[in-house]
Short mmCIF file of C-alpha atoms in Angstrom, two decimals:
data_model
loop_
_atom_site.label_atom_id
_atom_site.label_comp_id
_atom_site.label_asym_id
_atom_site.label_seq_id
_atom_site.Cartn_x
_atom_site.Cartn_y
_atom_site.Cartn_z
CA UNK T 1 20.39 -5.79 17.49
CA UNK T 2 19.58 -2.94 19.29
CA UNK T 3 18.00 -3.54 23.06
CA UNK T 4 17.40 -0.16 23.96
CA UNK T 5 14.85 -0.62 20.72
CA UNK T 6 13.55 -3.93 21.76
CA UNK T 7 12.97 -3.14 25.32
CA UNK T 8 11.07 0.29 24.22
CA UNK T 9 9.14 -1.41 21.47
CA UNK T 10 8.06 -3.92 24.36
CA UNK T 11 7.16 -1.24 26.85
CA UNK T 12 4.72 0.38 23.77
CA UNK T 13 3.34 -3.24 23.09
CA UNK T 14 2.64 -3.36 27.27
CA UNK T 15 1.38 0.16 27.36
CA UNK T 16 -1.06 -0.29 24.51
CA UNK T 17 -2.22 -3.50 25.72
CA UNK T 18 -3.40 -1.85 29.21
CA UNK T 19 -5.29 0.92 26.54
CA UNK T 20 -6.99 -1.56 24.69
CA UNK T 21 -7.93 -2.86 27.56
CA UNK T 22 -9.93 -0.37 28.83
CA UNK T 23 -13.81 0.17 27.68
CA UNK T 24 -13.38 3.57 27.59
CA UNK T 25 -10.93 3.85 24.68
CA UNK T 26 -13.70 1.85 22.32
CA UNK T 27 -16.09 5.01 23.00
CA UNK T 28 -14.04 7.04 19.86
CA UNK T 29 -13.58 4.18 17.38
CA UNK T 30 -10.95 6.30 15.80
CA UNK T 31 -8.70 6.48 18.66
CA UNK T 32 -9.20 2.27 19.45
CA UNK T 33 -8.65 1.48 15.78
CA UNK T 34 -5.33 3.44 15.64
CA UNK T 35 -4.35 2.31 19.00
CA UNK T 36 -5.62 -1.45 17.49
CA UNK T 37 -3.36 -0.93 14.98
CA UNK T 38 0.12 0.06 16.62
CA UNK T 39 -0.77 -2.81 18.69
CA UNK T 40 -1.00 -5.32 16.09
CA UNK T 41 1.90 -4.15 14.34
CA UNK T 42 4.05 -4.89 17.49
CA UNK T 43 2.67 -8.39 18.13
CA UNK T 44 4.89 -10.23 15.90
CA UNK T 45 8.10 -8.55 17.38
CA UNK T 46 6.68 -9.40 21.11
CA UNK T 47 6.16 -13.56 20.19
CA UNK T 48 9.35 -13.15 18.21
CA UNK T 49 11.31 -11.50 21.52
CA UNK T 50 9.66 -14.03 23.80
CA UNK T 51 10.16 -17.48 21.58
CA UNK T 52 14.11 -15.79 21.67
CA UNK T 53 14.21 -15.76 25.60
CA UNK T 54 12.67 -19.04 25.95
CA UNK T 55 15.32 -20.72 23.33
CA UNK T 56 18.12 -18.93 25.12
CA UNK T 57 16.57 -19.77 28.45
CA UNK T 58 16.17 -23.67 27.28
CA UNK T 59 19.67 -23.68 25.69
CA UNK T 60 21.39 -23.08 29.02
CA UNK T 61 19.23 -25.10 31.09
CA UNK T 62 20.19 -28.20 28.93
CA UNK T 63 23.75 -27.21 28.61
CA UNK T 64 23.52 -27.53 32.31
CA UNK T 65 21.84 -30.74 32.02
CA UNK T 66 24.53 -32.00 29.22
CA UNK T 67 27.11 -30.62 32.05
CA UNK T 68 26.37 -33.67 34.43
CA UNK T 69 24.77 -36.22 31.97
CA UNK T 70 25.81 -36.56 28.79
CA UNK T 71 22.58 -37.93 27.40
CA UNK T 72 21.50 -34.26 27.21
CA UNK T 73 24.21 -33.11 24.56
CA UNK T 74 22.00 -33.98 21.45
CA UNK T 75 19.18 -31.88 22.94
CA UNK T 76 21.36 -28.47 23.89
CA UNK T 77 22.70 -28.69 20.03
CA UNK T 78 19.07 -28.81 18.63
CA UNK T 79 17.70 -25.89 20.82
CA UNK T 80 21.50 -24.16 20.01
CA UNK T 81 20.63 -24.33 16.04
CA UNK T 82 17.00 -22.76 16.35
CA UNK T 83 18.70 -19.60 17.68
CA UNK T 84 19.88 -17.54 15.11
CA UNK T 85 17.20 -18.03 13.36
CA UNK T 86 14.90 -16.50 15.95
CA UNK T 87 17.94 -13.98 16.33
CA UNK T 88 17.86 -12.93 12.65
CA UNK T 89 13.63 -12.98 12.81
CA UNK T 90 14.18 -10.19 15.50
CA UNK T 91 16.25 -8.40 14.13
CA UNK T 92 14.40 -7.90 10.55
CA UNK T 93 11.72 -7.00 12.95
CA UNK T 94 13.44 -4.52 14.75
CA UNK T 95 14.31 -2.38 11.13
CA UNK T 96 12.22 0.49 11.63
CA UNK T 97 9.39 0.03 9.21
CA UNK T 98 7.10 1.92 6.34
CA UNK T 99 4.64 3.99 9.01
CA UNK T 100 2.05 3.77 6.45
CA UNK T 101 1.71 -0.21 6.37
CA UNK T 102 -1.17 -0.61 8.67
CA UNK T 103 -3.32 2.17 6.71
CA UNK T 104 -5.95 1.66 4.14
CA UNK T 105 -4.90 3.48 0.58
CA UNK T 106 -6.71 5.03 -2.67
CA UNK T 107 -5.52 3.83 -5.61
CA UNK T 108 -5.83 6.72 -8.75
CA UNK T 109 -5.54 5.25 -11.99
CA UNK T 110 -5.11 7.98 -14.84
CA UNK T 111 -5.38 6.93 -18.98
CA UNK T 112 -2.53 8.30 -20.73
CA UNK T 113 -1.25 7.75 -24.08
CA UNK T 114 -2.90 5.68 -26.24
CA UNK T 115 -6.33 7.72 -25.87
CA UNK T 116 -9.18 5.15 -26.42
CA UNK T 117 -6.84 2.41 -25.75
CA UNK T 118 -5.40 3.46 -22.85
CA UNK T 119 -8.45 4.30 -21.28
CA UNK T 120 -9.17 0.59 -21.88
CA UNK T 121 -6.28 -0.45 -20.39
CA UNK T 122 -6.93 1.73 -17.14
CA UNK T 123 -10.23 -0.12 -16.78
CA UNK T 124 -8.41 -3.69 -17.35
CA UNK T 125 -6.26 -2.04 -14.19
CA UNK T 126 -8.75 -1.20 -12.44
CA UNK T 127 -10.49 -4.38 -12.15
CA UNK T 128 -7.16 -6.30 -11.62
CA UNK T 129 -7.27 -4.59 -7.97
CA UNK T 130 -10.66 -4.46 -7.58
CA UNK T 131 -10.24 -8.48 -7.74
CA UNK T 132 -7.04 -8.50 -6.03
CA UNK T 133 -9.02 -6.96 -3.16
CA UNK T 134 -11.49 -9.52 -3.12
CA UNK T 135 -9.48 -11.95 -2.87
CA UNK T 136 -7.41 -10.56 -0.37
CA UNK T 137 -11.22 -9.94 1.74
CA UNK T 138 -10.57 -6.16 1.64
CA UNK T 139 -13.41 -3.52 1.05
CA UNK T 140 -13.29 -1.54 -1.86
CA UNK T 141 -15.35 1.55 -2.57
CA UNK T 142 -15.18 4.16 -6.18
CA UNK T 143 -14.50 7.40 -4.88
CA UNK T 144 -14.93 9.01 -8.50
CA UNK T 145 -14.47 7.63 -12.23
CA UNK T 146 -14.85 9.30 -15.83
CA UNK T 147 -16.06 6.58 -17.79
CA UNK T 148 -14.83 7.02 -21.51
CA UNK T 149 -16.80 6.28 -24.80
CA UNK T 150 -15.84 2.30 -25.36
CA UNK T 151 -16.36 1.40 -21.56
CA UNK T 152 -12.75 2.28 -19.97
CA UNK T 153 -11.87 4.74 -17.27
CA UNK T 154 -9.90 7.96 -18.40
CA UNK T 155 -9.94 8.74 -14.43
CA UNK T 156 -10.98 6.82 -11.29
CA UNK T 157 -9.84 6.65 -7.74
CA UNK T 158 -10.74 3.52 -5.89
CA UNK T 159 -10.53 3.07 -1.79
CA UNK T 160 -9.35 0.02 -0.91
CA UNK T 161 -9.74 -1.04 3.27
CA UNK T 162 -9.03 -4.09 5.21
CA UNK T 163 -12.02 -5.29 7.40
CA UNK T 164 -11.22 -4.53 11.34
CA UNK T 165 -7.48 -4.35 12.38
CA UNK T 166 -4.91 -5.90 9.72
CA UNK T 167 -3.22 -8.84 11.04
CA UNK T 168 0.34 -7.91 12.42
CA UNK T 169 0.12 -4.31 11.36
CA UNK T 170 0.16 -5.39 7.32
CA UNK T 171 -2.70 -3.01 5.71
CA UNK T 172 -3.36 -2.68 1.85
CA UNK T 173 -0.46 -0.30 1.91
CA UNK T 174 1.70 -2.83 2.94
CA UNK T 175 1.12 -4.87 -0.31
CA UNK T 176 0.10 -2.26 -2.59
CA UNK T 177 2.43 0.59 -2.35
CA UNK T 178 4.76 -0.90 -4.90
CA UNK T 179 2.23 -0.26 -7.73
CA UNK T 180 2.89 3.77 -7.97
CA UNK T 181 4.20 4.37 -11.65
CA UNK T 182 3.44 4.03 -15.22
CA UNK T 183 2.24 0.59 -16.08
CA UNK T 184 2.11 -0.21 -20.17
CA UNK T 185 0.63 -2.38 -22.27
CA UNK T 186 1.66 -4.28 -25.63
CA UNK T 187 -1.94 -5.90 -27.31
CA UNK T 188 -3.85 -5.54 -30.94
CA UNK T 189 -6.32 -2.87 -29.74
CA UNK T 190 -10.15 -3.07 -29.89
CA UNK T 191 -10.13 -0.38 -32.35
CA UNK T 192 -7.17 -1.88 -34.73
CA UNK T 193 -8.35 -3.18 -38.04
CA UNK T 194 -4.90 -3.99 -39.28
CA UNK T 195 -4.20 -6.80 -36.16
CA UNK T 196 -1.06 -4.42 -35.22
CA UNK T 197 0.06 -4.77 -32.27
CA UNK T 198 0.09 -1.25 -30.22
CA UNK T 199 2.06 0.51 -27.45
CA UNK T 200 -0.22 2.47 -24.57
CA UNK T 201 0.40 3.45 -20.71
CA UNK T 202 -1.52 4.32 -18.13
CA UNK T 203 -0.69 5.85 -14.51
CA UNK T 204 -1.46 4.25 -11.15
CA UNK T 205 -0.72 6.79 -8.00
CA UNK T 206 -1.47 4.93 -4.93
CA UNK T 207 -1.82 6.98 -1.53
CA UNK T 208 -1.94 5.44 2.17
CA UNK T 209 -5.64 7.11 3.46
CA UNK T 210 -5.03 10.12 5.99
CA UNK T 211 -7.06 10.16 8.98
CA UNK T 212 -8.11 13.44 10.58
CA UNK T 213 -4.83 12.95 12.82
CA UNK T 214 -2.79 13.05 10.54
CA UNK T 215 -3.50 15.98 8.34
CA UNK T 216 -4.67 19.23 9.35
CA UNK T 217 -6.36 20.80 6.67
CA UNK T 218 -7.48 24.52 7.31
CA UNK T 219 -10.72 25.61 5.53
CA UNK T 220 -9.52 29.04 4.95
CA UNK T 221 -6.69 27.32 2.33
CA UNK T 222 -9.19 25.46 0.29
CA UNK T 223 -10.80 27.27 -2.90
CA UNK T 224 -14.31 25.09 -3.93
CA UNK T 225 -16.13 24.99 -7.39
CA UNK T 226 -19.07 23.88 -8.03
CA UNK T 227 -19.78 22.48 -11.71
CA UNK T 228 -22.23 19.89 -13.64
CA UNK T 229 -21.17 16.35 -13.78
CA UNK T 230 -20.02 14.96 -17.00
CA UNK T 231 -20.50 11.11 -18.89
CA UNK T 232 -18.77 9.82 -21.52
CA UNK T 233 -18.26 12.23 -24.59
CA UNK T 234 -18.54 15.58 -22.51
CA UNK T 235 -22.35 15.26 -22.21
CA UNK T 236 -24.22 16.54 -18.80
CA UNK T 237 -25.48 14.12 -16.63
CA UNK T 238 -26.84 16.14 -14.00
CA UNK T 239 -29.00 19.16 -13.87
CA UNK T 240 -27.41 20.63 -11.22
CA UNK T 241 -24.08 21.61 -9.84
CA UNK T 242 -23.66 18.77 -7.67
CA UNK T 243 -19.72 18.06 -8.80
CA UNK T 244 -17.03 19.57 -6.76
CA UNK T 245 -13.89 20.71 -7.44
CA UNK T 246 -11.05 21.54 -4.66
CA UNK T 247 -7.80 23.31 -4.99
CA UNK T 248 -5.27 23.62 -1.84
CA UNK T 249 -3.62 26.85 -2.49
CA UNK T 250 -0.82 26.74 -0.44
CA UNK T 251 0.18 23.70 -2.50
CA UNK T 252 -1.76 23.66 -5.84
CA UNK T 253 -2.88 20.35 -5.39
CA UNK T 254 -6.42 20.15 -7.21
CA UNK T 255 -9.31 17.64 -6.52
CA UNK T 256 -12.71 17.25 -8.19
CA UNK T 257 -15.20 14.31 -7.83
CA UNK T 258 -18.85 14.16 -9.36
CA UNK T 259 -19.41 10.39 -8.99
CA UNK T 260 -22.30 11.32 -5.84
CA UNK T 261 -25.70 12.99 -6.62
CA UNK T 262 -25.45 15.32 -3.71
CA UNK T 263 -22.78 18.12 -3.87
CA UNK T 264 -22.09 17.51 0.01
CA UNK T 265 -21.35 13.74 -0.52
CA UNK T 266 -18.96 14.94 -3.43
CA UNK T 267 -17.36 17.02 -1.16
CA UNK T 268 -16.57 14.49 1.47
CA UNK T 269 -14.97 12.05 -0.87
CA UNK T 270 -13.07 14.67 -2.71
CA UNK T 271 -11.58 15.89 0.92
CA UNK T 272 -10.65 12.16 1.40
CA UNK T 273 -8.78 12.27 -1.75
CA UNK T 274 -7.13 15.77 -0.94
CA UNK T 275 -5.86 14.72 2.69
CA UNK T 276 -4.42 11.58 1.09
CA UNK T 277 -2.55 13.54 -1.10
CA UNK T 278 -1.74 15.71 1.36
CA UNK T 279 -0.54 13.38 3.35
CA UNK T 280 2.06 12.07 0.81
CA UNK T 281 3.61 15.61 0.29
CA UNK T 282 3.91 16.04 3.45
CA UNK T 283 6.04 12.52 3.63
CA UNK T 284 7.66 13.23 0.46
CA UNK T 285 9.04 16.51 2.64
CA UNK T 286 10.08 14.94 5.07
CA UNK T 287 12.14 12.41 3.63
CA UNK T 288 13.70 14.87 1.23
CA UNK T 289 14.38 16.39 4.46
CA UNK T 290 15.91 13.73 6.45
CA UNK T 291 18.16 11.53 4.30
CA UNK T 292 19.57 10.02 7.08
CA UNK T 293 16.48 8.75 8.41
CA UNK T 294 15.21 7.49 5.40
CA UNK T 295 17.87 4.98 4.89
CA UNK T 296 15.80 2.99 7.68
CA UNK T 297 12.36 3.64 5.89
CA UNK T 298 10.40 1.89 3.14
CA UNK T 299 10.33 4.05 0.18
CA UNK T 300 8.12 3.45 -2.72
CA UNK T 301 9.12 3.80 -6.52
CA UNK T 302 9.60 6.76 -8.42
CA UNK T 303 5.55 7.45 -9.55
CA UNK T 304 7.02 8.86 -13.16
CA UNK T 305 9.22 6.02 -14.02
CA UNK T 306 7.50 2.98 -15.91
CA UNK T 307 7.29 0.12 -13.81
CA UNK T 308 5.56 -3.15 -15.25
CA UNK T 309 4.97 -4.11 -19.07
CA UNK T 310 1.55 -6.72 -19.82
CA UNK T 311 2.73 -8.28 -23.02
CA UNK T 312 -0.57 -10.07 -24.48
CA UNK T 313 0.68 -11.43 -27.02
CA UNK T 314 2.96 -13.73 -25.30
CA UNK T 315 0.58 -13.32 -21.80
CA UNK T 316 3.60 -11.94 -20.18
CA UNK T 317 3.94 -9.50 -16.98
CA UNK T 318 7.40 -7.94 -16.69
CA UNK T 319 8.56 -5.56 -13.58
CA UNK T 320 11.31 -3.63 -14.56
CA UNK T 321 12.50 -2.40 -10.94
CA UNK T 322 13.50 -6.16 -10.25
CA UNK T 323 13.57 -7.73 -13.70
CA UNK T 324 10.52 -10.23 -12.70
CA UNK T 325 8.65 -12.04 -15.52
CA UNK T 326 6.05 -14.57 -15.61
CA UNK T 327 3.90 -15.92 -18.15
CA UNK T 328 1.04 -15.44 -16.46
CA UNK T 329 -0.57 -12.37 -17.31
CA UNK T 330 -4.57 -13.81 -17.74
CA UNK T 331 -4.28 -14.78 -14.22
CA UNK T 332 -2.89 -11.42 -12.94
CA UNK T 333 -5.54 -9.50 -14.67
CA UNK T 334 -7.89 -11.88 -12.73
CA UNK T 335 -6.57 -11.00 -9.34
CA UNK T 336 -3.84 -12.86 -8.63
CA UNK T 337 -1.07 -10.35 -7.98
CA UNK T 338 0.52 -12.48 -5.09
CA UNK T 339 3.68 -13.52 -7.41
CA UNK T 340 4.77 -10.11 -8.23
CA UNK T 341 3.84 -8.61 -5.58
CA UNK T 342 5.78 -11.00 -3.26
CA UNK T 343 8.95 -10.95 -5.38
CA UNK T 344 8.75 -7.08 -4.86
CA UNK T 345 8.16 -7.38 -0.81
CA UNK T 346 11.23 -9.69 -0.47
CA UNK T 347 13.45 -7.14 -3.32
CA UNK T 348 12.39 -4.66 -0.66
CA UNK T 349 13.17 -6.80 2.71
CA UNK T 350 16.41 -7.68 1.25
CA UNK T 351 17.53 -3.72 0.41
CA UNK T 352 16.23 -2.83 4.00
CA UNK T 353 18.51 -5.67 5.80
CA UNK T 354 21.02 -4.29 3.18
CA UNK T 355 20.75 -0.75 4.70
CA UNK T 356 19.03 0.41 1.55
CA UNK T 357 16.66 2.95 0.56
CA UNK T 358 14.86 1.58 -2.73
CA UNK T 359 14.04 -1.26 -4.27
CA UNK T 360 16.89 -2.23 -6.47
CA UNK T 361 16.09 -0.59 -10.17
CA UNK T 362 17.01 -2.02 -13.89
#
């Protein structure tokens, strides 16, 4: 393991425990809760350094021991055993990791083809995080939706927050960022008479939240509409041009929201969606960028390829990246996302300790 790493990871756990420390940095909440956060993300690396020292410190005080009475053998072998362990816990937490993974995300869930179906599918979707979240205590908030005809979602984007600081620097990102990519579904659709069994997909883009810090977005690059907002079947709910629509020029990338009443609250959550976005070009960019330096960074899936199959039929959940199935696909609609979603955190642990990039791809 590195200790030039360890020892400056330790003097950035020391530093930002004297900030935190101090009243004054809780006046701008933003500043304490990203400070918070760095901080909690280097707690389980300082208890992990520290239980290390004492082991090694222990070992060669009872070796000593053993040295003039042999009673004390048995106890230097049992502290010897416990430490690679704690050596190979350090050193997992000493891979530099995804700098998104404390940070809150929105989750964009598109209907693709399938039409009617598919938008179905994107509202089965987006209640299977919604309850996910709930279960996990986070916050979640819709940022904007198009509702379609039968009660699905052709479009919504959903915020998703932990309450306070996440526990050792593990935000929603952390356990969601695996779900970018085309999802599809195999079921006998609402609107089949026949009882055939049908094919549909729907996308899922999930972005970590950008804070102010960490995109700069100048006004002068932004190009706003105004328009009327829209219900099901095209028809106006809204006599006035309250909905907003954003385009960054520089980059194309175009953002519209009409869920609010007000035309400035519209605004605001469609610049939360465009910094977000933002934010992941600018990360995309940078990796493209630096290959080197992305061999020591979490990387999420490609969003285009098609990631996870929900067979209902035989109430199966397949994800193709790492060939996982289980035959429990009632319960993962309902929330309970743990399985697949810890089968793809360990696929991922195991290609970072591996020296690898992605998650390993069938």
């Amino acid at each position: 393991m590195s200790s030039e790493r360890l020892a400056a990871l330790l003097d950035e756990y020391a530093e930002l425990e004297k900030r935190l420390a101090d009243p004054a940095i809780h006046a701008d909440q933003g500043t304490a809760r990203r400070v918070g956060r760095r901080y909690a993300e280097l707690v389980p690396l300082y208890k992990a350094a520290g239980e290390l020292e004492q082991a090694r410190a222990d070992l060669v005080a009872a070796r000593e021991l053993a040295a003039e009475d042999p009673a004390f053998a048995a106890e230097a072998e049992s502290i010897a055993a416990t430490v690679p362990a704690l050596e190979e816990r350090l050193a997992e937490l000493l891979i530099p990791r995804d700098p998104h993974d404390a940070k809150d995300v929105i989750v964009e869930i598109k209907a693709g083809e399938g039409g009617e179906e598919s938008a179905l599918f994107a509202g089965d979707l987006l209640r299977m995080y919604t309850r996910y979240a709930e279960r996990r205590g986070w916050l979640t908030e819709v940022i904007d939706a198009q509702d379609s005809d039968l009660g699905g979602v052709k479009d919504v984007s959903l915020a998703i927050k932990t309450k306070g600081v996440p526990e050792g620097g593990n935000g929603v990102w952390s356990r969601l960022k695996w779900e970018g990519g085309v999802h599809r579904v195999q079921r006998v659709p609402v609107t089949e008479s026949q009882g055939r069994i049908h094919t549909s997909a729907a996308g899922v883009l999930v972005l970590p939240e950008a804070e102010d810090v960490d995109v700069t977005v100048d006004p002068n690059d932004l190009r706003i509409d105004v328009f009327r907002s829209s219900g099901p079947g095209g028809q106006s709910v809204n006599t006035t041009d309250s909905a907003v629509r954003i385009t960054h020029v520089p980059t194309g990338i175009v953002v519209s929201c009409q869920n609010e009443k007000s035309q400035l609250q519209n605004r605001e959550q469609a610049m939360r969606i465009l910094r977000a976005r933002l934010l992941a070009a600018a990360q995309e960019q940078a990796d493209a960028a630096a290959s080197d330096a992305r061999k020591a960074q979490v990387r999420t899936v490609d969003r285009s390829e098609r990631i996870r199959t929900y067979n209902f039929p035989q109430n199966r959940i397949t994800d193709h990246r790492i060939g996982y199935t289980a035959y429990n696909l009632d319960l993962a609609l309902a929330g309970e996302l743990d399985g697949v979603l810890d089968s793809l955190a360990e696929a991922d642990r195991t290609a970072r300790l591996a020296g690898e990039t992605e998650l390993t791809r069938r």
